mmCIF file of C-alpha atoms and ligand atoms in Angstrom:
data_model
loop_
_atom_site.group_PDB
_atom_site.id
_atom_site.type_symbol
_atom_site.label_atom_id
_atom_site.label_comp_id
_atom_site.label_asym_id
_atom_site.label_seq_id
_atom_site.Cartn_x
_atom_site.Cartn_y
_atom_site.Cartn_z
ATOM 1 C CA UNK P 1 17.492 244.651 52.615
ATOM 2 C CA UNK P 2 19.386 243.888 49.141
ATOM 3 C CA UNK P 3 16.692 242.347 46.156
ATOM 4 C CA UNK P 4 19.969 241.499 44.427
ATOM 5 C CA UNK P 5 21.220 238.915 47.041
ATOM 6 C CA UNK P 6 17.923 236.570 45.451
ATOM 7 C CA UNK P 7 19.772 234.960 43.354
ATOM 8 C CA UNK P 8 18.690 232.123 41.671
ATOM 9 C CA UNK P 9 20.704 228.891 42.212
ATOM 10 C CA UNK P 10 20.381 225.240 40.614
ATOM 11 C CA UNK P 11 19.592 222.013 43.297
ATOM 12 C CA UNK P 12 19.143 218.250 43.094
ATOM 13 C CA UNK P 13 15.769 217.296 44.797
ATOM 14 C CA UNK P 14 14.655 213.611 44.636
ATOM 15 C CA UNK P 15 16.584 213.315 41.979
ATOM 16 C CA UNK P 16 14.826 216.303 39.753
ATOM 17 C CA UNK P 17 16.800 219.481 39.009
ATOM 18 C CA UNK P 18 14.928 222.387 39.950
ATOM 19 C CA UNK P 19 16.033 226.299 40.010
ATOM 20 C CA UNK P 20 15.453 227.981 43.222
ATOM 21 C CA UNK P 21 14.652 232.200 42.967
ATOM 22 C CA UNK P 22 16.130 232.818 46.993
ATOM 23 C CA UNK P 23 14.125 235.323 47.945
ATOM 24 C CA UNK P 24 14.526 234.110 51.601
ATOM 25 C CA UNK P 25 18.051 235.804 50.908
ATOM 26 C CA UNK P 26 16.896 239.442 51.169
ATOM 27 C CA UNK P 27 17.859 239.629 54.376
ATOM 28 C CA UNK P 28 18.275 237.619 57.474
ATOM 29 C CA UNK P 29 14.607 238.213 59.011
ATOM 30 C CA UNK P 30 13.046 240.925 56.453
ATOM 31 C CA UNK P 31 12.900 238.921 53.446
ATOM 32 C CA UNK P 32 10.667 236.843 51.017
ATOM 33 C CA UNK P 33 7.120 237.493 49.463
ATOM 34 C CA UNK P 34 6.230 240.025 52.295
ATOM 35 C CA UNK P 35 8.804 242.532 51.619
ATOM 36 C CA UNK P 36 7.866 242.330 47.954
ATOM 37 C CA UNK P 37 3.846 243.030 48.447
ATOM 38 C CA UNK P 38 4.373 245.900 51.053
ATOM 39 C CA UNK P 39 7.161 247.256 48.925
ATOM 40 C CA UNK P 40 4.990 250.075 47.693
ATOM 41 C CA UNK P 41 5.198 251.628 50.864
ATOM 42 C CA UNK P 42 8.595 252.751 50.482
ATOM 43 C CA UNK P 43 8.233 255.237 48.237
ATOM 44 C CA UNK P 44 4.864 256.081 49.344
ATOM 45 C CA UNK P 45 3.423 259.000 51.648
ATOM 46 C CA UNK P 46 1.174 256.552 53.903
ATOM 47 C CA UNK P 47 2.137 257.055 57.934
ATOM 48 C CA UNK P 48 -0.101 255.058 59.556
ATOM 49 C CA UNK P 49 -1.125 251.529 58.265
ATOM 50 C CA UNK P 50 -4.302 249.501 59.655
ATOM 51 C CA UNK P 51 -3.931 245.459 59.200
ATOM 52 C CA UNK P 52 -5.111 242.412 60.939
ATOM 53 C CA UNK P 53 -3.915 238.671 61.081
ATOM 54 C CA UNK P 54 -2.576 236.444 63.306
ATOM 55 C CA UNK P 55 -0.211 236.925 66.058
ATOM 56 C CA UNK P 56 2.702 234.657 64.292
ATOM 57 C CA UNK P 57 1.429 235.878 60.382
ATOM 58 C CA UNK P 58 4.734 236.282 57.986
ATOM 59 C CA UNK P 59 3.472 239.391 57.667
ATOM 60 C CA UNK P 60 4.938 240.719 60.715
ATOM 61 C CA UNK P 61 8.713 241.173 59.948
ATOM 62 C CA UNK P 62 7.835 242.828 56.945
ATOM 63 C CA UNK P 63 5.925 245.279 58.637
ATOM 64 C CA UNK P 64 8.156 245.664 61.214
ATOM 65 C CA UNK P 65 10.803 246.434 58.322
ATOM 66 C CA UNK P 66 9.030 249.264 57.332
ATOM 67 C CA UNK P 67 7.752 250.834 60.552
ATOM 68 C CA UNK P 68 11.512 250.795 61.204
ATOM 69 C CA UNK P 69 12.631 252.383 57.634
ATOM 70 C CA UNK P 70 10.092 254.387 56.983
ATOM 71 C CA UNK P 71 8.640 255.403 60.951
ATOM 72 C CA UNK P 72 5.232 254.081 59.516
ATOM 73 C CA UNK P 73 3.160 253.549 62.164
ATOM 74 C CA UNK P 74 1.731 249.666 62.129
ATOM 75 C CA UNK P 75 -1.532 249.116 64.101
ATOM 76 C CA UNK P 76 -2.128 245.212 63.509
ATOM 77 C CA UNK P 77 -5.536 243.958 64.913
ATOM 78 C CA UNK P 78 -5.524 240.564 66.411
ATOM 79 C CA UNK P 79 -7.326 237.944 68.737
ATOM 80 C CA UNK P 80 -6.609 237.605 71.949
ATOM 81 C CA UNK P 81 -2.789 236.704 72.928
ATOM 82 C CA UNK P 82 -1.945 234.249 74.951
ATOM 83 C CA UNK P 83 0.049 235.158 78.850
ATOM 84 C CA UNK P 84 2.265 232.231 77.265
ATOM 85 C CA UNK P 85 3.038 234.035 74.134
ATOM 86 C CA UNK P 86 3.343 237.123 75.671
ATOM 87 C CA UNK P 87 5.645 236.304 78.519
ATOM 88 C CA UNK P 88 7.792 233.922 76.210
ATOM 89 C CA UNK P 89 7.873 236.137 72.378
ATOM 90 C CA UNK P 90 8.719 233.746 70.304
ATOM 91 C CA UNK P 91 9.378 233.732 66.187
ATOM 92 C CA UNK P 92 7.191 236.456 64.034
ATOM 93 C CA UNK P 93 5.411 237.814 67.208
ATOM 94 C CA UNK P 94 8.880 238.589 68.826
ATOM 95 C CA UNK P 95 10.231 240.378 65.560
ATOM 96 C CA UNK P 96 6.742 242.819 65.549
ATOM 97 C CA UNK P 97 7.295 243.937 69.288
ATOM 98 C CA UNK P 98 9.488 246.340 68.912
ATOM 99 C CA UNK P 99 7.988 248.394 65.893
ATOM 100 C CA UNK P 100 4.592 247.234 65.569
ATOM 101 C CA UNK P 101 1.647 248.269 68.038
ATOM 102 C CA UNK P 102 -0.365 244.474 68.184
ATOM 103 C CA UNK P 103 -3.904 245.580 69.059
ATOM 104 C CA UNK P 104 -5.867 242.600 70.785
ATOM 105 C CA UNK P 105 -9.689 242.323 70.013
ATOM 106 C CA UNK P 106 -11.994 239.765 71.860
ATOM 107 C CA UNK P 107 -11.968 236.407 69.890
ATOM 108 C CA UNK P 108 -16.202 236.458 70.278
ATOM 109 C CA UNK P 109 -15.904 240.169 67.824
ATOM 110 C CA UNK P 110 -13.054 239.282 66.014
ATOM 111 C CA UNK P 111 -15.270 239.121 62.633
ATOM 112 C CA UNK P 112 -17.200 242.575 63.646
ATOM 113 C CA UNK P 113 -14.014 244.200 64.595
ATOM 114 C CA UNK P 114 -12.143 243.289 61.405
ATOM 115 C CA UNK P 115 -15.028 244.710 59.153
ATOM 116 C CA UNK P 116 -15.208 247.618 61.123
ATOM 117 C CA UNK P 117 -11.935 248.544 60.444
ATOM 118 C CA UNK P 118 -11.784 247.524 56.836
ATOM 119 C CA UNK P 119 -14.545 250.295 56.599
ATOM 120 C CA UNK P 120 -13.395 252.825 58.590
ATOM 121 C CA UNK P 121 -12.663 256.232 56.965
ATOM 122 C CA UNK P 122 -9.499 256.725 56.941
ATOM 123 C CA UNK P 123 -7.101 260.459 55.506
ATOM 124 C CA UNK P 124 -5.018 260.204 53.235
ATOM 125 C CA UNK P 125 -2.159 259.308 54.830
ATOM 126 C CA UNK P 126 -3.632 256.028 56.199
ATOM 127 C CA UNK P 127 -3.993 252.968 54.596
ATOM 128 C CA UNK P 128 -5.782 249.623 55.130
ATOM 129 C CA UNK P 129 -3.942 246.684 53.908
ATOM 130 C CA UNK P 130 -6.095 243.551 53.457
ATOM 131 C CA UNK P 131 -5.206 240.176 55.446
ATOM 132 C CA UNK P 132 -1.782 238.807 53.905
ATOM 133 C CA UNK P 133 -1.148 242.403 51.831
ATOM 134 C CA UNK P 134 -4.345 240.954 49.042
ATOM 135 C CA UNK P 135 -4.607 243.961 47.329
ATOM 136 C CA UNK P 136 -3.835 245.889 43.804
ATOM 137 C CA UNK P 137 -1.158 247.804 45.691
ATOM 138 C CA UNK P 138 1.220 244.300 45.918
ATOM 139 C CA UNK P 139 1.707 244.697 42.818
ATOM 140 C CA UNK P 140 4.251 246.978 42.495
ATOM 141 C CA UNK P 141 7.087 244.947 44.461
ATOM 142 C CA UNK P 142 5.913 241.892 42.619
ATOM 143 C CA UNK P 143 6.972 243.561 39.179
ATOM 144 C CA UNK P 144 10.245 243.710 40.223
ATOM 145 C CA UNK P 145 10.667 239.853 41.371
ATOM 146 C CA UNK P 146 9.018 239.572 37.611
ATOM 147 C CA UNK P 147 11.497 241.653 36.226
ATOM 148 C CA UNK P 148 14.490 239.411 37.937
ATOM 149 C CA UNK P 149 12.723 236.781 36.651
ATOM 150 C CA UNK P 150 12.850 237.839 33.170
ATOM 151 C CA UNK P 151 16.335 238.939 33.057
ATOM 152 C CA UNK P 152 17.421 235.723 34.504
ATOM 153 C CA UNK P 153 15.379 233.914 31.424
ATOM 154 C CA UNK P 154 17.241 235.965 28.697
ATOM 155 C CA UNK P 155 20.590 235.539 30.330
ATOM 156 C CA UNK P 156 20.381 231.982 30.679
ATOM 157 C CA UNK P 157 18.008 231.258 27.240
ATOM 158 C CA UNK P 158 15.732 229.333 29.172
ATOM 159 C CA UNK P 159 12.929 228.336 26.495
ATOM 160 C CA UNK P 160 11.192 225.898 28.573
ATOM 161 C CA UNK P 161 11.025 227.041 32.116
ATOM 162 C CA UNK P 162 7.593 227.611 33.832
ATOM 163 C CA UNK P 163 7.216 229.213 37.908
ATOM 164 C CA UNK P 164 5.422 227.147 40.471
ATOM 165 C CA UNK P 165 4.803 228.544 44.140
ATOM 166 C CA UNK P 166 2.763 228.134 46.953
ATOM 167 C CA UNK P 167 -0.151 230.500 47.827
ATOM 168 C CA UNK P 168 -1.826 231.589 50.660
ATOM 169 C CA UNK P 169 -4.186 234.776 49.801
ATOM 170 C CA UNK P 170 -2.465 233.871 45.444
ATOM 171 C CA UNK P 171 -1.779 237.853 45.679
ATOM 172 C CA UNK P 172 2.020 236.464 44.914
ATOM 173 C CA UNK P 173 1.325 233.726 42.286
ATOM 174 C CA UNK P 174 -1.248 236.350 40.383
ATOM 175 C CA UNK P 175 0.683 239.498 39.891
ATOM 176 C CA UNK P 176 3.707 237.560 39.002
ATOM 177 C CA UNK P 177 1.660 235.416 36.248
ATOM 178 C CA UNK P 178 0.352 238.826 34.942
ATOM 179 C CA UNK P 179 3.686 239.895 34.794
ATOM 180 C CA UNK P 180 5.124 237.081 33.354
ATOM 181 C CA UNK P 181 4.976 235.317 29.340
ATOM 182 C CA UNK P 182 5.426 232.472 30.857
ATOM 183 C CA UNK P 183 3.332 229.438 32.836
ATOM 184 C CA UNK P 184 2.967 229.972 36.770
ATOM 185 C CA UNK P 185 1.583 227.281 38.540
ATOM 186 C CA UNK P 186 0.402 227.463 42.051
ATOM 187 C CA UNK P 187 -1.110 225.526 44.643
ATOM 188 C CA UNK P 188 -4.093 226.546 47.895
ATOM 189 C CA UNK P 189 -2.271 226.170 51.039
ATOM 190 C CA UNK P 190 -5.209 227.944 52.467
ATOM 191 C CA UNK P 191 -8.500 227.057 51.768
ATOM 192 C CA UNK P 192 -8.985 225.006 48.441
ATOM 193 C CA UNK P 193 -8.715 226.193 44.855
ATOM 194 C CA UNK P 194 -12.402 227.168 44.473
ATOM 195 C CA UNK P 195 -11.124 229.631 46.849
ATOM 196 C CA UNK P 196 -8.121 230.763 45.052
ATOM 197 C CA UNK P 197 -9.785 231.179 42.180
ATOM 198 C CA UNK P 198 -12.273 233.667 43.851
ATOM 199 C CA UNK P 199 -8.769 235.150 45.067
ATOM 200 C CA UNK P 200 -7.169 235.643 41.578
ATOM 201 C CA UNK P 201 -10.817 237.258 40.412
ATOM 202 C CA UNK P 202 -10.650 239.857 42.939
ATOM 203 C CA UNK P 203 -7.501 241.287 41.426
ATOM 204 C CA UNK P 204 -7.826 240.255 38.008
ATOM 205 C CA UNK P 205 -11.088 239.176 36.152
ATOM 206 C CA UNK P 206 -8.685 238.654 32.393
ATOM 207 C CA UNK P 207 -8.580 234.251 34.015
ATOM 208 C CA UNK P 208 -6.287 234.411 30.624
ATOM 209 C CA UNK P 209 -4.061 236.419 33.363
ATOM 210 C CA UNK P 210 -4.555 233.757 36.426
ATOM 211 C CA UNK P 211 -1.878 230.903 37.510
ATOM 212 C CA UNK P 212 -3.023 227.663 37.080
ATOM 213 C CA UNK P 213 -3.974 225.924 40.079
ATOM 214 C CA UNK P 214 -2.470 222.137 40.761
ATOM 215 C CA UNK P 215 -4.299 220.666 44.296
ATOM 216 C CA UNK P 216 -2.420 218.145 46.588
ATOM 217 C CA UNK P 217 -3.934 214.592 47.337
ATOM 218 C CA UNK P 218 -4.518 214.929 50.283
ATOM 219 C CA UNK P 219 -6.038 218.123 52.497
ATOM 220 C CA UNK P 220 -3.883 219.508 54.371
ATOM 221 C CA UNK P 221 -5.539 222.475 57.130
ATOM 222 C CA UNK P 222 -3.450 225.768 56.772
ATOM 223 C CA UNK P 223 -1.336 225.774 60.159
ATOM 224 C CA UNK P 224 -1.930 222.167 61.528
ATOM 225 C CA UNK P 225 1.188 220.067 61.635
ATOM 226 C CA UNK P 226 1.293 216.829 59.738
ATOM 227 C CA UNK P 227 4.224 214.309 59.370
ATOM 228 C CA UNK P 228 4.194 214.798 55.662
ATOM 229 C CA UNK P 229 5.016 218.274 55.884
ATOM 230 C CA UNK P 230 7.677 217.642 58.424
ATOM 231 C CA UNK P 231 9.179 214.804 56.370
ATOM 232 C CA UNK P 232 9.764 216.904 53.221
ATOM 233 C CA UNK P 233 10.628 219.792 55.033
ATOM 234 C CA UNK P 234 13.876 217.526 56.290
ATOM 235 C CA UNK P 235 14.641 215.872 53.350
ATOM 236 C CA UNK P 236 14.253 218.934 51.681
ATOM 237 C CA UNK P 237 17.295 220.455 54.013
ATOM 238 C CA UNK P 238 18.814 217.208 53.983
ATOM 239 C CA UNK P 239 19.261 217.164 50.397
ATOM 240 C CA UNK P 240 19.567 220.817 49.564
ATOM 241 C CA UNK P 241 20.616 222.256 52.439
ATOM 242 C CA UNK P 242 17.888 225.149 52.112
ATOM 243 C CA UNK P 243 15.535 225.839 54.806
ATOM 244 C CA UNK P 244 11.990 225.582 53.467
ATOM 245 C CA UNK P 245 8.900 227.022 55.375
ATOM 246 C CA UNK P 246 6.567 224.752 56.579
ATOM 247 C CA UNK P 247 3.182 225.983 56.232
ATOM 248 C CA UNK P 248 3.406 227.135 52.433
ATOM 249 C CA UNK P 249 6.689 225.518 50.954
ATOM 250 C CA UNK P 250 6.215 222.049 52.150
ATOM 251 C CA UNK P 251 2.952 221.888 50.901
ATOM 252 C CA UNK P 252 4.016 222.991 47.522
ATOM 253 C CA UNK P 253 7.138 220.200 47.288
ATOM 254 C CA UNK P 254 4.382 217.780 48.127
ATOM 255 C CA UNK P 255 1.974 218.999 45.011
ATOM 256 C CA UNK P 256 5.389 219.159 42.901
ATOM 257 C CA UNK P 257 6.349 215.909 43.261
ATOM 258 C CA UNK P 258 2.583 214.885 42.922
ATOM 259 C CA UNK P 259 2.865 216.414 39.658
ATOM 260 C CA UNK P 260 6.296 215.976 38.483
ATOM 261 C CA UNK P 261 5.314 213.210 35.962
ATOM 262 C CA UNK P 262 2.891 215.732 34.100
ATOM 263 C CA UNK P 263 5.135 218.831 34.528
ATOM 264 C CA UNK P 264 7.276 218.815 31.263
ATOM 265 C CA UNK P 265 8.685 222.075 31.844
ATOM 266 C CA UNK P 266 11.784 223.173 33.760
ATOM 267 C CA UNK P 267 10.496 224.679 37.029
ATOM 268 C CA UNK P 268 11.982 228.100 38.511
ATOM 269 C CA UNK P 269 10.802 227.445 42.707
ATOM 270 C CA UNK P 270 10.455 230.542 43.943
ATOM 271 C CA UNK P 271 11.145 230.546 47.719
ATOM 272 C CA UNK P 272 9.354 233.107 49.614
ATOM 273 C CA UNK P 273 10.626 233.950 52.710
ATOM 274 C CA UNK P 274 9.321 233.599 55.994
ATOM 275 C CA UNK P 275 11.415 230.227 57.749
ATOM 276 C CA UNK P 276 11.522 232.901 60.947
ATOM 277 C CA UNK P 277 8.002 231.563 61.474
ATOM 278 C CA UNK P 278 9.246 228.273 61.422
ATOM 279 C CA UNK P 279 10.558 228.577 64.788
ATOM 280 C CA UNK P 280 6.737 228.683 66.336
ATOM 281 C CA UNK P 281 5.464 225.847 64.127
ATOM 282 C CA UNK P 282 8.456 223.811 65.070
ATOM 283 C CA UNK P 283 7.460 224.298 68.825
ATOM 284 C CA UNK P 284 4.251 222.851 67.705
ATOM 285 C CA UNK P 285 5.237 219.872 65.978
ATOM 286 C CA UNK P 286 7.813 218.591 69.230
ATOM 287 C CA UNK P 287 4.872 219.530 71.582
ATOM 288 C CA UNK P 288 2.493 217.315 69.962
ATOM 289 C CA UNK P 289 5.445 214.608 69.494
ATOM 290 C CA UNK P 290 5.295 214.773 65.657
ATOM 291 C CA UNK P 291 8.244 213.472 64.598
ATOM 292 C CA UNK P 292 9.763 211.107 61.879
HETATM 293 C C1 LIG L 1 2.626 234.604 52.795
HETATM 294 C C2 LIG L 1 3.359 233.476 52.211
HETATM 295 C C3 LIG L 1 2.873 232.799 51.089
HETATM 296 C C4 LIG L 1 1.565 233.140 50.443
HETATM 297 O O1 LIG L 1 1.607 234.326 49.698
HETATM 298 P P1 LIG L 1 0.292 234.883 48.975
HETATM 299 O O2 LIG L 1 0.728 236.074 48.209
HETATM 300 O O3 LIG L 1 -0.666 235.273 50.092
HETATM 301 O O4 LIG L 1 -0.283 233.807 48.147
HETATM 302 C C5 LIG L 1 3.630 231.749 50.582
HETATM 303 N N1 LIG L 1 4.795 231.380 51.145
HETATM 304 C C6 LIG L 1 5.286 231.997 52.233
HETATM 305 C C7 LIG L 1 6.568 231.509 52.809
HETATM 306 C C8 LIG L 1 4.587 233.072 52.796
HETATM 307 O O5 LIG L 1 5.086 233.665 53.885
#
């Protein structure tokens, strides 16, 4: 794992020029926003860690990463399996096998069970990382992608240059706008941006500090395949030959060119990682016949 192999290169897309920060090039399958929020574990004394999510969550190869590195033991609480999943691993699940224990809970107390362990006592050596790594911790390995960010700026005298990038929990989007003197957009690829809002205020209540928040047209339900998102997610390739992800990314090149017109700004992408969970969500999209 190399943070000096995100470089940040220049593409084309539908005809706009856009600079891409490849954080998807930190390493083949341990890469991208992940990596960066659990990053405080490496120099940290935690041994066991206590997380929950679902069984194909980006989070998994980055936790695997560090179980591996760092023999951290990585108890991640999840609903039931499926005998289909577990007899054919596939994608993030596959990649958390070998150095992750998945712990199954009920579906009917998944809600109970999850509390229960955000409230369990823990020593000091244990620590319980909120769904998607949403906690005041992340921001450690965000500083650095700032940091890049910043020296890539003052190299390059880029005056006018603002971040956009997707958000699931905004952990990403908010410590890198704190860390920042410039404008980071975002947009909700989970939940809508009342709900991102309440996000960003659980870290940070300065909203001087918060991303701003563009939404997309249309609604698009986190995980559910739509054409749209396959569409861009091939042109995208087609054009740049970068492999997006298709839950966050493609949501965000749809808001982007929503708002291109009104965007006067150069725009820094940052690409986060995670196109190993692609794999599952493409299985998805053939299954159901989505195709264009
Ligand atoms: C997890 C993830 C996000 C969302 O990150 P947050 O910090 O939760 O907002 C965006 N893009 C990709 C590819 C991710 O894996």
């Amino acid at each position: 794992m190399d943070f000096e192999k995100s470089i940040i290169q220049n593409i084309i897309f539908n005809k706009k020029k856009y600079f891409i920060k490849r954080d998807d090039l930190i390493h083949p399958i341990f890469n991208g926003n992940k990596i960066r929020k659990f990053y405080f574990l490496i120099n940290s004394n935690y041994k066991r860690v206590y997380t929950y999510g679902g069984n194909q969550s980006n989070t998994i190869p980055a936790y695997a990463f560090f179980a591996k590195e760092k023999g951290i033991e990585v108890n991640f609480y999840t609903k039931e399996i499926s005998k289909h999943l577990k007899s054919n691993p596939s994608g993030n699940y596959k990649i958390g096998l070998e150095n992750i224990n998945f712990i199954e809970i009920p579906n009917d107390r998944y809600n109970e069970e999850t509390e229960r362990i955000k409230n369990k006592k823990l020593d000091k050596e244990d620590i319980f990382i909120n769904i998607g790594g949403h906690q005041k911790e992340a921001e450690h390995g965000i500083k650095l992608l700032a940091y890049e960010i910043m020296n890539w700026i003052k190299e390059n005298k880029k005056e006018n240059i603002s971040v956009f990038l997707p958000s699931g929990t905004g952990t990403t989007a908010l410590y890198l706008k704190k860390n920042l003197p410039i404008k980071v957009y975002t947009t909700p690829c989970v939940g809508d941006s009342i709900y991102l809002k309440k996000q960003f205020l659980n870290l940070e209540k300065n909203e001087l500090l918060h991303p701003i928040i563009l939404s997309s047209q249309k609604k698009y339900h986190f995980g559910k395949p739509y054409k749209e998102l396959l569409d861009i997610y091939n042109r995208l390739y087609k054009e740049t030959k970068i492999e997006f992800e298709l839950l966050y990314d493609c949501v965000g090149w749809i808001v982007l060119e929503e708002n291109s017109k009104n965007i006067k700004e150069e725009i820094l992408y940052i690409h986060q990682g995670g196109t190993i969970g692609n794999e599952s969500q493409l299985k998805r999209y053939k299954y159901l016949k989505i195709s264009i």
